[in-house]
Tab-separated table of C-alpha atoms and ligand atoms in Angstrom:
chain	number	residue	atom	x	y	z
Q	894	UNK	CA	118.718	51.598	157.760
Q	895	UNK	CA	119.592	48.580	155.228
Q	896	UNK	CA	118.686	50.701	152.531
Q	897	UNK	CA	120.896	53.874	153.391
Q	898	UNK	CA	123.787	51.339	153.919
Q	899	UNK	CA	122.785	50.154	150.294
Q	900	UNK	CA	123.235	53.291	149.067
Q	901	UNK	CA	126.361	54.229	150.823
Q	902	UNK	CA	127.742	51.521	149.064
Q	903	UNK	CA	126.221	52.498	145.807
Q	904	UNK	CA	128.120	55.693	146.050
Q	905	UNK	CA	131.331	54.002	146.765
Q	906	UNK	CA	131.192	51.972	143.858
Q	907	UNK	CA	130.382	54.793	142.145
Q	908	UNK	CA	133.409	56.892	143.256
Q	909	UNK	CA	135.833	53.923	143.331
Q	910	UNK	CA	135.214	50.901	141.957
Q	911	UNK	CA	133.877	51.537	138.718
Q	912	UNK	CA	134.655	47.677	137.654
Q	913	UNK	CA	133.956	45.652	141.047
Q	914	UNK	CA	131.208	43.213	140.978
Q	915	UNK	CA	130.625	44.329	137.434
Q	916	UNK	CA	128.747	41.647	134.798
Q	917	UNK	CA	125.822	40.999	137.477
Q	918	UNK	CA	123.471	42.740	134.945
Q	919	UNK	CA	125.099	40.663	131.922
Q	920	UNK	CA	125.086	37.498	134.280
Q	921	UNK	CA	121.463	37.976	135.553
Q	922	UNK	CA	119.810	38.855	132.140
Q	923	UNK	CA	119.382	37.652	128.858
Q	924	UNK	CA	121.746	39.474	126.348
Q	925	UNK	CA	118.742	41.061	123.920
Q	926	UNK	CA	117.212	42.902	127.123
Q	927	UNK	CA	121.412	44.005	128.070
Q	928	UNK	CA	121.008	45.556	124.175
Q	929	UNK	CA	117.878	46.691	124.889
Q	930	UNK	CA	119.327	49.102	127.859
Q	931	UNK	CA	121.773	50.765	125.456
Q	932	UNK	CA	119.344	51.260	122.624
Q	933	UNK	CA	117.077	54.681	121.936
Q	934	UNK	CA	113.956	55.096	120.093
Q	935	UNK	CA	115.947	55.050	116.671
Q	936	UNK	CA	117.982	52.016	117.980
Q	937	UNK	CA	114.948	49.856	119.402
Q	938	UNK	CA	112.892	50.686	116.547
Q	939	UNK	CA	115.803	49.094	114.237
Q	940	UNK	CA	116.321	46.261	116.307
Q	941	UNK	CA	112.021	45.148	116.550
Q	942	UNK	CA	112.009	46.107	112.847
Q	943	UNK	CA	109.736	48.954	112.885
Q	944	UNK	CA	109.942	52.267	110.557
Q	945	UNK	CA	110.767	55.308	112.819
Q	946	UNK	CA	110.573	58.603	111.610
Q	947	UNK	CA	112.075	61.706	114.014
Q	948	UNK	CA	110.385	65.174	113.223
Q	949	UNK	CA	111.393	68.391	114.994
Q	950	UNK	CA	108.547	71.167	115.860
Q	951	UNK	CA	109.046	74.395	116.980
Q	952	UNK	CA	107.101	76.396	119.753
Q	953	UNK	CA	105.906	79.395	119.677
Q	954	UNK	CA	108.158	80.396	122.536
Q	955	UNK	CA	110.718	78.926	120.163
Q	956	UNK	CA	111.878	75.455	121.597
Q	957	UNK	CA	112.489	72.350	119.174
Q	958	UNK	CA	111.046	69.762	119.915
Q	959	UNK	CA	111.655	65.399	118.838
Q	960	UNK	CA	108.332	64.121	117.841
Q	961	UNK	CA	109.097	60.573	116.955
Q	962	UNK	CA	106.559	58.411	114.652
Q	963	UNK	CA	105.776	55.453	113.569
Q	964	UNK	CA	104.540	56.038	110.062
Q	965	UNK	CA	101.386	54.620	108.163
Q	966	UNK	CA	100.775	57.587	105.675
Q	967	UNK	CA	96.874	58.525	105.198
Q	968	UNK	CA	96.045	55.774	108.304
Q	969	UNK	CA	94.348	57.977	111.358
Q	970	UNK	CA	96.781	59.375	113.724
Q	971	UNK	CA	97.350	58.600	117.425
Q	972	UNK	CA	99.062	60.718	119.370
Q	973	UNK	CA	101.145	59.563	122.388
Q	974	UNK	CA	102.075	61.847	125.526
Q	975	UNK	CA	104.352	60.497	128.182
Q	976	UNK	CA	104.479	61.957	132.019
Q	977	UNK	CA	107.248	63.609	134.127
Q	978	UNK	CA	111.077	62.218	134.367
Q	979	UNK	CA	109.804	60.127	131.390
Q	980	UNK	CA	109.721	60.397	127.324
Q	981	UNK	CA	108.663	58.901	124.071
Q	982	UNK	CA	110.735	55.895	124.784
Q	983	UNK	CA	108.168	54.519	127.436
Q	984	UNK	CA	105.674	53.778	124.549
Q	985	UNK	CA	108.096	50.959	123.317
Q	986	UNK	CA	110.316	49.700	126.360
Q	987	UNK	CA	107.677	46.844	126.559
Q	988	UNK	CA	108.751	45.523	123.525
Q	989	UNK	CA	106.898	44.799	120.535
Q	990	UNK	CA	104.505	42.035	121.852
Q	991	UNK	CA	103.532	44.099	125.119
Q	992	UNK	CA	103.860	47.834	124.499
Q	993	UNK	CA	100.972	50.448	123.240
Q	994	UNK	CA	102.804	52.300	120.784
Q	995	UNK	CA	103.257	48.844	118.636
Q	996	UNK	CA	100.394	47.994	119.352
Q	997	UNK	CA	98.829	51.208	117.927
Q	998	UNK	CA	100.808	51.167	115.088
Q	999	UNK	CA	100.348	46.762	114.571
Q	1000	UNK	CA	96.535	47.994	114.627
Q	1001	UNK	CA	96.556	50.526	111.804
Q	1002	UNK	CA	97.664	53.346	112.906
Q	1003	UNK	CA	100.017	56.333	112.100
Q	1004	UNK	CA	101.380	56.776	115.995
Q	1005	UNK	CA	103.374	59.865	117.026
Q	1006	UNK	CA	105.017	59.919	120.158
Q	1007	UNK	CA	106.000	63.361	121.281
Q	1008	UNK	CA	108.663	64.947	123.726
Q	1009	UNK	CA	108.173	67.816	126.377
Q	1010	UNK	CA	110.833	70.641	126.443
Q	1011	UNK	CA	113.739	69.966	128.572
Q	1012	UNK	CA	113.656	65.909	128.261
Q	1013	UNK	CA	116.145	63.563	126.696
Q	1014	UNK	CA	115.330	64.282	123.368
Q	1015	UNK	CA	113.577	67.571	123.513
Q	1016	UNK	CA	117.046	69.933	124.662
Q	1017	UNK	CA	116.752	72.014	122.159
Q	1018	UNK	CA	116.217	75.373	121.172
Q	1019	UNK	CA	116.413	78.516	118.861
Q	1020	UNK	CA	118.622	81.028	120.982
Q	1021	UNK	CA	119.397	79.148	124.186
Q	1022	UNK	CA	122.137	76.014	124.630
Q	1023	UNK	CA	120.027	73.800	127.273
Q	1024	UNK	CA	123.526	72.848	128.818
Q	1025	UNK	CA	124.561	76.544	129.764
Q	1026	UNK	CA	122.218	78.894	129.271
Q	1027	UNK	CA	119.286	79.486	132.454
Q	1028	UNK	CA	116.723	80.912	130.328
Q	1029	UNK	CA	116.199	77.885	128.595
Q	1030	UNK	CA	114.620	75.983	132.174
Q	1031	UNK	CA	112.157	78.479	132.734
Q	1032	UNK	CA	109.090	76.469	132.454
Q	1033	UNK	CA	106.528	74.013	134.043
Q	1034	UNK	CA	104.012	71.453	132.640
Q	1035	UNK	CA	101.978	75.048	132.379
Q	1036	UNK	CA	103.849	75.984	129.213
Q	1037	UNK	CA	104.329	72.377	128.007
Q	1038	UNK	CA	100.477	72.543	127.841
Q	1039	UNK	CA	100.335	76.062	126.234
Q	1040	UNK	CA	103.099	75.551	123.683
Q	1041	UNK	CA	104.591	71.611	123.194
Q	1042	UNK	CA	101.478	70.464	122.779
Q	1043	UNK	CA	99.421	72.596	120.485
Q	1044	UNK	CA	102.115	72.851	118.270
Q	1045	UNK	CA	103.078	68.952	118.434
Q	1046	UNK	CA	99.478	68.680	117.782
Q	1047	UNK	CA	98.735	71.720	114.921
Q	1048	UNK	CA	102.224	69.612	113.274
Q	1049	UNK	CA	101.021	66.552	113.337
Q	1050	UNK	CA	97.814	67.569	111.531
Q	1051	UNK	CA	99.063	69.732	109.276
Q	1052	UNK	CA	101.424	66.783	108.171
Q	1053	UNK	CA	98.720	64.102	107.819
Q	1054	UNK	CA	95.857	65.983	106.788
Q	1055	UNK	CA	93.722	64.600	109.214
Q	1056	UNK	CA	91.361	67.678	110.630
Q	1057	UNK	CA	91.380	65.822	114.601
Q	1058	UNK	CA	93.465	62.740	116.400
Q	1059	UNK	CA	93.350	60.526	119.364
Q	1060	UNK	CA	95.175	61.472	122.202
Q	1061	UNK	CA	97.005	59.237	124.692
Q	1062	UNK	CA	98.223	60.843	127.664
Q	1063	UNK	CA	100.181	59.620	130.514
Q	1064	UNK	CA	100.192	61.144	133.998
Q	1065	UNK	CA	102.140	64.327	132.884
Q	1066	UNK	CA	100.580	64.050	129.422
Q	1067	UNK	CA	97.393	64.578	131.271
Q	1068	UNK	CA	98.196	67.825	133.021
Q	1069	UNK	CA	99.293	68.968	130.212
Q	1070	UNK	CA	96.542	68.184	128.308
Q	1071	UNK	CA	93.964	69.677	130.711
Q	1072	UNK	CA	95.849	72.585	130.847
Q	1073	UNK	CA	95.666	73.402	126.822
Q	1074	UNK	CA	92.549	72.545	126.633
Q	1075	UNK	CA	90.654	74.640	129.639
Q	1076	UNK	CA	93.141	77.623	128.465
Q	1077	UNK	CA	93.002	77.327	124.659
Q	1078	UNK	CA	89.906	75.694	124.338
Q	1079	UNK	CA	89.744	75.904	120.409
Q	1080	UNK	CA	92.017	72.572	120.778
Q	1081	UNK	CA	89.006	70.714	122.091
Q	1082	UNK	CA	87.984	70.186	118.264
Q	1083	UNK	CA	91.491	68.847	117.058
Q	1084	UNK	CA	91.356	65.973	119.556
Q	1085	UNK	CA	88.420	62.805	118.671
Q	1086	UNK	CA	89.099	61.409	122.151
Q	1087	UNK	CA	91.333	61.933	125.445
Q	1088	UNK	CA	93.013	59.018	127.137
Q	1089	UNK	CA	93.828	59.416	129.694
Q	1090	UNK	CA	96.073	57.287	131.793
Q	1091	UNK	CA	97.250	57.733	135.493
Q	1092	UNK	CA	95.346	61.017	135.318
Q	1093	UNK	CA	96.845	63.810	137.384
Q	1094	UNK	CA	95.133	67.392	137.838
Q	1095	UNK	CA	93.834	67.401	141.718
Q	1096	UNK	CA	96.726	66.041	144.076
Q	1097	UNK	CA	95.003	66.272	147.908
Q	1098	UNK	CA	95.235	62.844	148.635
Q	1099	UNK	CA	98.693	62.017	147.158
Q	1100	UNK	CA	100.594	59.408	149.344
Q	1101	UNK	CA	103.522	59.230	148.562
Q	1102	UNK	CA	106.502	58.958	151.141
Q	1103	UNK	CA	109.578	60.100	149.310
Q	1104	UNK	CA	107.808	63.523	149.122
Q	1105	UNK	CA	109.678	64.953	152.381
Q	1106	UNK	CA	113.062	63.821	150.562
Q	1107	UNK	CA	112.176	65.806	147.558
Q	1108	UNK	CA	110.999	69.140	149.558
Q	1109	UNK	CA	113.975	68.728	151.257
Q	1110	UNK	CA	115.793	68.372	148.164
Q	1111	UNK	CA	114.322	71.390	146.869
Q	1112	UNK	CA	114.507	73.686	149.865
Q	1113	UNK	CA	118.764	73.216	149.906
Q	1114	UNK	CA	119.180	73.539	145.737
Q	1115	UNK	CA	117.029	76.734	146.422
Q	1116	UNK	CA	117.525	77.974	142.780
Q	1117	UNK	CA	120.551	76.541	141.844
Q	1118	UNK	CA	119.293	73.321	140.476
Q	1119	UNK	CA	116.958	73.390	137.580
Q	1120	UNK	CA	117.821	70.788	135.006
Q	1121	UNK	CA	116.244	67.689	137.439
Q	1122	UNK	CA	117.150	64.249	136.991
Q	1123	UNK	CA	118.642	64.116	133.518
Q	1124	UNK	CA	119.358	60.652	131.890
Q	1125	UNK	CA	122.985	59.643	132.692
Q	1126	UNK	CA	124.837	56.150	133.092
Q	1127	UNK	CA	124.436	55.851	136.901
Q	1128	UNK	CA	121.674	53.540	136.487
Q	1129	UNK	CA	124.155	50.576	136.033
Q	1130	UNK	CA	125.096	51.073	139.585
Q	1131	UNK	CA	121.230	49.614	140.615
Q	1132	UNK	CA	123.020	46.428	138.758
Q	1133	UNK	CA	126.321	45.594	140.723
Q	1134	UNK	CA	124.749	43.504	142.477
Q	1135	UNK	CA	121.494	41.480	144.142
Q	1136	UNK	CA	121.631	44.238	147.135
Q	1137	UNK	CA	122.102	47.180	144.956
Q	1138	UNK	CA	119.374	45.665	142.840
Q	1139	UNK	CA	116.915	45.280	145.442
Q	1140	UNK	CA	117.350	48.567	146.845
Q	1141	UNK	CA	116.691	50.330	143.952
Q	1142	UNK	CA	114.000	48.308	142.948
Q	1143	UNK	CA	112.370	49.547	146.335
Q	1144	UNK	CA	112.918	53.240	145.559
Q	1145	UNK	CA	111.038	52.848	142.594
Q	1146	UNK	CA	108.020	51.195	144.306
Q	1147	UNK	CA	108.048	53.641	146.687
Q	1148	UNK	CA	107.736	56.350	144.161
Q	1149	UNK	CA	104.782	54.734	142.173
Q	1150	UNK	CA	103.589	52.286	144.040
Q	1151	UNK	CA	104.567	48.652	145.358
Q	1152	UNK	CA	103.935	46.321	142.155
Q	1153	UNK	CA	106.213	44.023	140.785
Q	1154	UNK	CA	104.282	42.825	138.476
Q	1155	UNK	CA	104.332	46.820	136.871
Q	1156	UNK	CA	106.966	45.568	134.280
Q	1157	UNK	CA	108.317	42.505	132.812
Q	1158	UNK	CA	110.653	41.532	135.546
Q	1159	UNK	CA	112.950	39.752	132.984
Q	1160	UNK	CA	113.260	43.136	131.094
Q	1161	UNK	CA	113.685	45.639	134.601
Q	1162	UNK	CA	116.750	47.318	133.616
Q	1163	UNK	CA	115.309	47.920	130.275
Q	1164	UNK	CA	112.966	50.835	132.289
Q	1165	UNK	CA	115.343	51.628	134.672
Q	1166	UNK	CA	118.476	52.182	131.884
Q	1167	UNK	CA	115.734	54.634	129.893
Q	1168	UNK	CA	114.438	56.584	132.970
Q	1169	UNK	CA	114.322	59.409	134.443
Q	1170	UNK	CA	115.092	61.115	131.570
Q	1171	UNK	CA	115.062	64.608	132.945
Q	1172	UNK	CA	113.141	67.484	133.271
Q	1173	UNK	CA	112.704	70.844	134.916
Q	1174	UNK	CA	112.590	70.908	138.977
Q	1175	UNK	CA	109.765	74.011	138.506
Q	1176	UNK	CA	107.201	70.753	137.154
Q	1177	UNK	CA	108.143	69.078	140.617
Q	1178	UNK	CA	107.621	72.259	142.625
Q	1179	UNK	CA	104.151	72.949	140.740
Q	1180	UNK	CA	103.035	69.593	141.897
Q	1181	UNK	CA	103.755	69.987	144.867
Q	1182	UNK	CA	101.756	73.309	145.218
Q	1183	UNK	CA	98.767	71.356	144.158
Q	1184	UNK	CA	99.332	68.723	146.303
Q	1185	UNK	CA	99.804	71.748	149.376
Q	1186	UNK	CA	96.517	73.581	148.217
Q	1187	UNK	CA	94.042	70.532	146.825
Q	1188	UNK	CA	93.479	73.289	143.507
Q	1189	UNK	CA	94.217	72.239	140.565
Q	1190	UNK	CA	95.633	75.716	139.516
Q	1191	UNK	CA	98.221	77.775	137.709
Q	1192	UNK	CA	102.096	78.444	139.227
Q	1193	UNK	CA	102.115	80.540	142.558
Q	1194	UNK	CA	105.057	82.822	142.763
Q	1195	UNK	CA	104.216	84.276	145.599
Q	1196	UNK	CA	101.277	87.242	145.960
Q	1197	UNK	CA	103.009	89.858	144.391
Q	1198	UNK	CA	104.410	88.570	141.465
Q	1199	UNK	CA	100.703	86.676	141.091
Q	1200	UNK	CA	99.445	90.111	141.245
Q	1201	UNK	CA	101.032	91.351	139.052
Q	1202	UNK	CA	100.867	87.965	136.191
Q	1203	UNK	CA	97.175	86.958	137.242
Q	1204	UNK	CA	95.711	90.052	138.780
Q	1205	UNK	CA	95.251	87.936	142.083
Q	1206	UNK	CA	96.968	87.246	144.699
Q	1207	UNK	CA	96.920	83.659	144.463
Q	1208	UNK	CA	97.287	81.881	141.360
Q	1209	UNK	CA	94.439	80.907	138.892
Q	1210	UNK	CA	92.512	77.471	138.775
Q	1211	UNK	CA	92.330	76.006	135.505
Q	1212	UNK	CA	88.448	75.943	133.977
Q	1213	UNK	CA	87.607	72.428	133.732
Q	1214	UNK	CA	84.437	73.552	132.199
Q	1215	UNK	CA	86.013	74.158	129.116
Q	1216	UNK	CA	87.611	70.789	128.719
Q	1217	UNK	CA	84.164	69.795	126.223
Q	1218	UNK	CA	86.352	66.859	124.310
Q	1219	UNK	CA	85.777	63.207	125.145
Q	1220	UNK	CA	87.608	61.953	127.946
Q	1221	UNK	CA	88.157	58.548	128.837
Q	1222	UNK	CA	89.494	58.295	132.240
Q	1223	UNK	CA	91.925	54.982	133.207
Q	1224	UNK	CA	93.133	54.830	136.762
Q	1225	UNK	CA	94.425	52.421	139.819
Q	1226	UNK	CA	93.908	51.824	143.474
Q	1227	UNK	CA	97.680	51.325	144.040
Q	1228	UNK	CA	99.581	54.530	142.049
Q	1229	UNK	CA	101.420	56.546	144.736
Q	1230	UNK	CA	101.503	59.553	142.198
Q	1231	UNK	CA	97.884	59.546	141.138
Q	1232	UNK	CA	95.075	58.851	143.945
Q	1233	UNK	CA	91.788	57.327	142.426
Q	1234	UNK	CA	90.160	59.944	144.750
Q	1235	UNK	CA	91.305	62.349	143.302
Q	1236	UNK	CA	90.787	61.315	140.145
Q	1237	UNK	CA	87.108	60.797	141.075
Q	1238	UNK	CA	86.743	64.429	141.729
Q	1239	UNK	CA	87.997	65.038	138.393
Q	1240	UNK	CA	85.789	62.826	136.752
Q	1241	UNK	CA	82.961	64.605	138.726
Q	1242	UNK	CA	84.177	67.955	137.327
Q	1243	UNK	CA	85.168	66.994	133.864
Q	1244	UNK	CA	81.907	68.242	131.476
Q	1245	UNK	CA	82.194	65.264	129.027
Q	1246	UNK	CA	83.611	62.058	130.688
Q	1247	UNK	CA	82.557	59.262	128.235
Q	1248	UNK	CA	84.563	56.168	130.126
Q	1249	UNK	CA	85.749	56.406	133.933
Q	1250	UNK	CA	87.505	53.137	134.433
Q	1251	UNK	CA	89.083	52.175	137.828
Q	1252	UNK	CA	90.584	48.651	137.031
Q	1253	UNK	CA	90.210	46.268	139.532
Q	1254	UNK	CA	93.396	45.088	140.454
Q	1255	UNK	CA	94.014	46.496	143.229
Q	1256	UNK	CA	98.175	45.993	143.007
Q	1257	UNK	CA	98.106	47.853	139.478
Q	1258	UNK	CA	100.271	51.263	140.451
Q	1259	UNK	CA	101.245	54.218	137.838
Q	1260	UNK	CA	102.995	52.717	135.615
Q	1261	UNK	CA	101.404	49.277	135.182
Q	1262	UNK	CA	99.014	50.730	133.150
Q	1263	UNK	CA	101.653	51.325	130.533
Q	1264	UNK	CA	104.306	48.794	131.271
Q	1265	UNK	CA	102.821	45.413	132.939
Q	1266	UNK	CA	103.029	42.615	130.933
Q	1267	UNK	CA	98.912	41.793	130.786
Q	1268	UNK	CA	98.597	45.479	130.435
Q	1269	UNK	CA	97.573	44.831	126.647
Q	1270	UNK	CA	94.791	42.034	127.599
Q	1271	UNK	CA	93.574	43.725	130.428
Q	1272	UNK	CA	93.919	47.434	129.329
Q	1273	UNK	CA	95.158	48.564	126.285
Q	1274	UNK	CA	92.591	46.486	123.688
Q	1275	UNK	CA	89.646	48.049	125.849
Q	1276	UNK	CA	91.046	51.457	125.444
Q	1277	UNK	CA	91.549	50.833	121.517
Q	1278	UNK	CA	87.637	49.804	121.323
Q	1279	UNK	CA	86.502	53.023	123.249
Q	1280	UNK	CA	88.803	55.188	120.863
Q	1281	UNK	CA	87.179	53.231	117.858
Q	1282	UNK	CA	83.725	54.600	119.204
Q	1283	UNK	CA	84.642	58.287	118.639
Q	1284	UNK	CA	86.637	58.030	115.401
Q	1285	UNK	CA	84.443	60.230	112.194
Q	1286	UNK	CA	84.222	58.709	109.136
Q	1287	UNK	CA	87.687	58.556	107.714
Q	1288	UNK	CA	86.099	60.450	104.322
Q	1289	UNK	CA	85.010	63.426	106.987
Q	1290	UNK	CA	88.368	63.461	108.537
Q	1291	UNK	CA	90.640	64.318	105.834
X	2527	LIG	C1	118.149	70.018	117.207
X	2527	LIG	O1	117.263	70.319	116.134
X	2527	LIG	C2	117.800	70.071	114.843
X	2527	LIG	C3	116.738	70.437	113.836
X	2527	LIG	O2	116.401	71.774	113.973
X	2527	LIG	C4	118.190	68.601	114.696
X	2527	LIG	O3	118.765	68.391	113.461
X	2527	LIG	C5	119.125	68.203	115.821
X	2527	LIG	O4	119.373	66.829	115.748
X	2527	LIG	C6	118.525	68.558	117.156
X	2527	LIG	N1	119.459	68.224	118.198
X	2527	LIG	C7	119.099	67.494	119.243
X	2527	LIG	C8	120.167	67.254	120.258
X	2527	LIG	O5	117.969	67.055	119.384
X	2528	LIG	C1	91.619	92.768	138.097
X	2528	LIG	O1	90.747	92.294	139.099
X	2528	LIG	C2	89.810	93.253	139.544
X	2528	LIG	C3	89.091	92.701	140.781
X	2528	LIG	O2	88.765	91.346	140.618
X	2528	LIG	C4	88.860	93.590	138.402
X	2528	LIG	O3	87.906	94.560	138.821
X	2528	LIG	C5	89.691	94.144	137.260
X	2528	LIG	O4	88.856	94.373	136.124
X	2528	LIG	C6	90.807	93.169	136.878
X	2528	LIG	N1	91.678	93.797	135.890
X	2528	LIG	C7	92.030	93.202	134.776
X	2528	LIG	C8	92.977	93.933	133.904
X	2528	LIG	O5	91.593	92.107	134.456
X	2529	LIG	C1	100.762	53.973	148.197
X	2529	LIG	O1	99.374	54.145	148.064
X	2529	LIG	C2	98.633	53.130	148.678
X	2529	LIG	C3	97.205	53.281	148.260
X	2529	LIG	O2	96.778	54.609	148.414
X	2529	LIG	C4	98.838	53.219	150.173
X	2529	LIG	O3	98.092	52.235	150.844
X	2529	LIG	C5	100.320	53.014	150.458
X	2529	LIG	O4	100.601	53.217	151.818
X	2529	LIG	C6	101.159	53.956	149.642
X	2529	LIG	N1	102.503	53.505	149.739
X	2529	LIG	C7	103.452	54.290	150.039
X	2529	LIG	C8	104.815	53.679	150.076
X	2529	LIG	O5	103.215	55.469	150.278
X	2530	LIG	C1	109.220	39.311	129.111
X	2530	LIG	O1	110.412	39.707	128.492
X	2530	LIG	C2	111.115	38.641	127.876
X	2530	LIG	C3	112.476	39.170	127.440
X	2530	LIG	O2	112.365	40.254	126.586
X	2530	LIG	C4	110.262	38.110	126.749
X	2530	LIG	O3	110.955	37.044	126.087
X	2530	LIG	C5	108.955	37.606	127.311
X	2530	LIG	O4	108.114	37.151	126.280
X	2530	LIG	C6	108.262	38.699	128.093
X	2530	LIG	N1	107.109	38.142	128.799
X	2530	LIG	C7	105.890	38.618	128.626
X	2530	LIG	C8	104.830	37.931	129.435
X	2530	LIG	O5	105.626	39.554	127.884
């Protein structure tokens, strides 16, 4: 009840009082995190004095994509994969003394950060204008593992020289990843080691209460919303106040887990400013199929048009089997978009699971594994010395 009053008065503010209560954000927080809210990857990169280099790749399907990168030239490359709603950004909101993709590079290495089709920086394409034209939101994290990343990956080799990289993949960036490689296998032997973060391929025991809100959602757009939860300026709104604050604060625990300690609290609106940064509602909808039929499988359209794509009448699994890279596994007790039971069944059905860590805080949630403050003593420099352990020779890799 508080909380739809809260948001009643959200919307008001938002309709008609676009300067009332303003300069709580600029009052609460220091002024380098305020800068931080308005900056992007090129702009934060500038301001923590790091060299940023933005590359675009084209799909086969023909979309362009932003792979960002931190250059060291001839150093091994990392590659970085964020999840859903989310983008390259979420490597670096942490700041350069907390978040991975510093860290990577501070380490050694050449880091590339990419960008699925349809997010903030990924909107483009060959023949179709993401802003009018339908065809261009006809995908799901199926095709971002088919397409984005072999050719993000196939790019960033062919670039570097380097015949395989490490692979960081959040949430999202783990679907993804499974998907490419049980379907296109041959990508097993560009990749020296999978990790994977806030895994997500079996979704039975997902709790996670906003879910009725978004099948609700999606059962009124029916299929006249596709573009989901693009990046816009309506985040300020969270900052009007201490109740407006709060309340969104709460919505965001709710979606991935109660855990205030998931982010720098002195840098809050620094995440919230840079996400969601969109996506298409067809990834929500194929999560929630898995999450309806406990399979780990490919889009259902319904049994005829599955017929008639997979010669079935329901869709396809995915063969785990095939998956024969490393895989380091990384997971929580408290991430509302991940269960570690379900990520136990996928470690049981993953052929080649080298590290299958379920950290023991039990308040850690989805995105404390990238965000949290302690998240580099605790996680990161543990992940860095498995990924050392599976890195050739540099003379065999080039
Ligand atoms: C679209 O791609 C071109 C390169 O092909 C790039 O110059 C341009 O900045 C991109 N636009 C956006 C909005 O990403
Ligand atoms: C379609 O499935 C049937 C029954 O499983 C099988 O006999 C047939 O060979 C399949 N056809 C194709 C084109 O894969
Ligand atoms: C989030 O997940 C935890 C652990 O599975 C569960 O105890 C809790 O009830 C969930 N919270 C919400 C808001 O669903
Ligand atoms: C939290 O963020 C503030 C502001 O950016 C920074 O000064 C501080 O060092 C950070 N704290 C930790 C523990 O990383």
């Amino acid at each position: 009840m508080q909380h739809s009053v809260a948001f009643g008065i959200i919307c008001l503010q938002i309709l008609f009082c676009g300067a009332c209560l303003a300069g709580y954000l600029e009052q609460k927080y220091p002024a380098s995190v305020v800068e931080d809210t308005t900056l992007d990857m090129v702009g934060l990169t500038r301001k923590y004095h790091y060299p940023l280099e933005a590359h675009y790749v084209t799909t086969q399907d023909k979309y362009i994509l932003c792979v960002f990168r931190l250059p060291r030239p001839k150093a091994r490359p990392v590659f970085l994969m964020h999840g859903l709603l989310d983008s390259s950004i979420t490597w670096l909101l942490s700041g350069p003394w907390s978040a991975l993709g510093y860290y990577l590079y501070d380490l050694g290495y050449d880091v590339w950060m990419g960008n699925a089709r349809g997010n903030f920086y990924s909107r483009n394409h060959t023949y179709y204008n993401a802003n009018v034209d339908r065809s261009f939101w006809r995908f799901s994290w199926h095709e971002i593992g088919m397409y984005d990343l072999p050719a993000m990956i196939d790019y960033i080799l062919h670039e570097t020289g380097f015949v395989k990289l490490a692979y960081f993949g959040h949430s999202q960036g783990t679907t993804s990843f499974f998907v490419m490689t049980s379907m296109r296998p041959e990508y097993n032997e560009k990749i020296t080691l999978m990790s994977a973060l806030a895994p997500v391929a079996y979704m039975k025991n997902l709790e996670a209460p906003l879910m009725f809100l978004l099948r609700n959602f999606i059962a009124i757009s029916g299929n006249a919303i596709y573009e989901f939860l693009p990046r816009t300026d309506l985040w300020r709104a969270c900052f009007r106040s201490k109740m407006t604050e709060d309340t969104c604060f709460d919505y965001v625990y709710q979606i991935v887990g109660r855990d205030p300690k998931m982010w720098n609290a002195t840098m809050a609106p620094v995440y919230v400013a840079h996400l969601p940064s969109g996506c298409n509602l067809k990834q929500v909808k194929h999560y929630i199929q898995l999450v309806d039929s406990g399979r780990f499988c490919q889009y259902d359209y319904g049994s005829a048009e599955n017929q008639k794509r997979y010669n079935s009448t329901k869709p396809k699994e995915y063969p785990l089997k095939k998956i024969t890279v490393p895989v380091a596994l990384y997971y929580t007790y408290n991430d509302n978009l991940s269960s570690y039971k379900d990520v136990k069944q996928l470690a049981k059905e993953l052929p080649n699971v080298v590290e299958n860590c379920l950290y023991p805080n039990k308040r850690w949630n989805h995105m404390a594994i990238i965000w949290s403050a302690e998240a580099r003593e605790l996680a990161h420099n543990h992940m860095v010395e498995v990924m050392r352990k599976y890195e050739p020779p540099i003379n065999q890799t080039v």
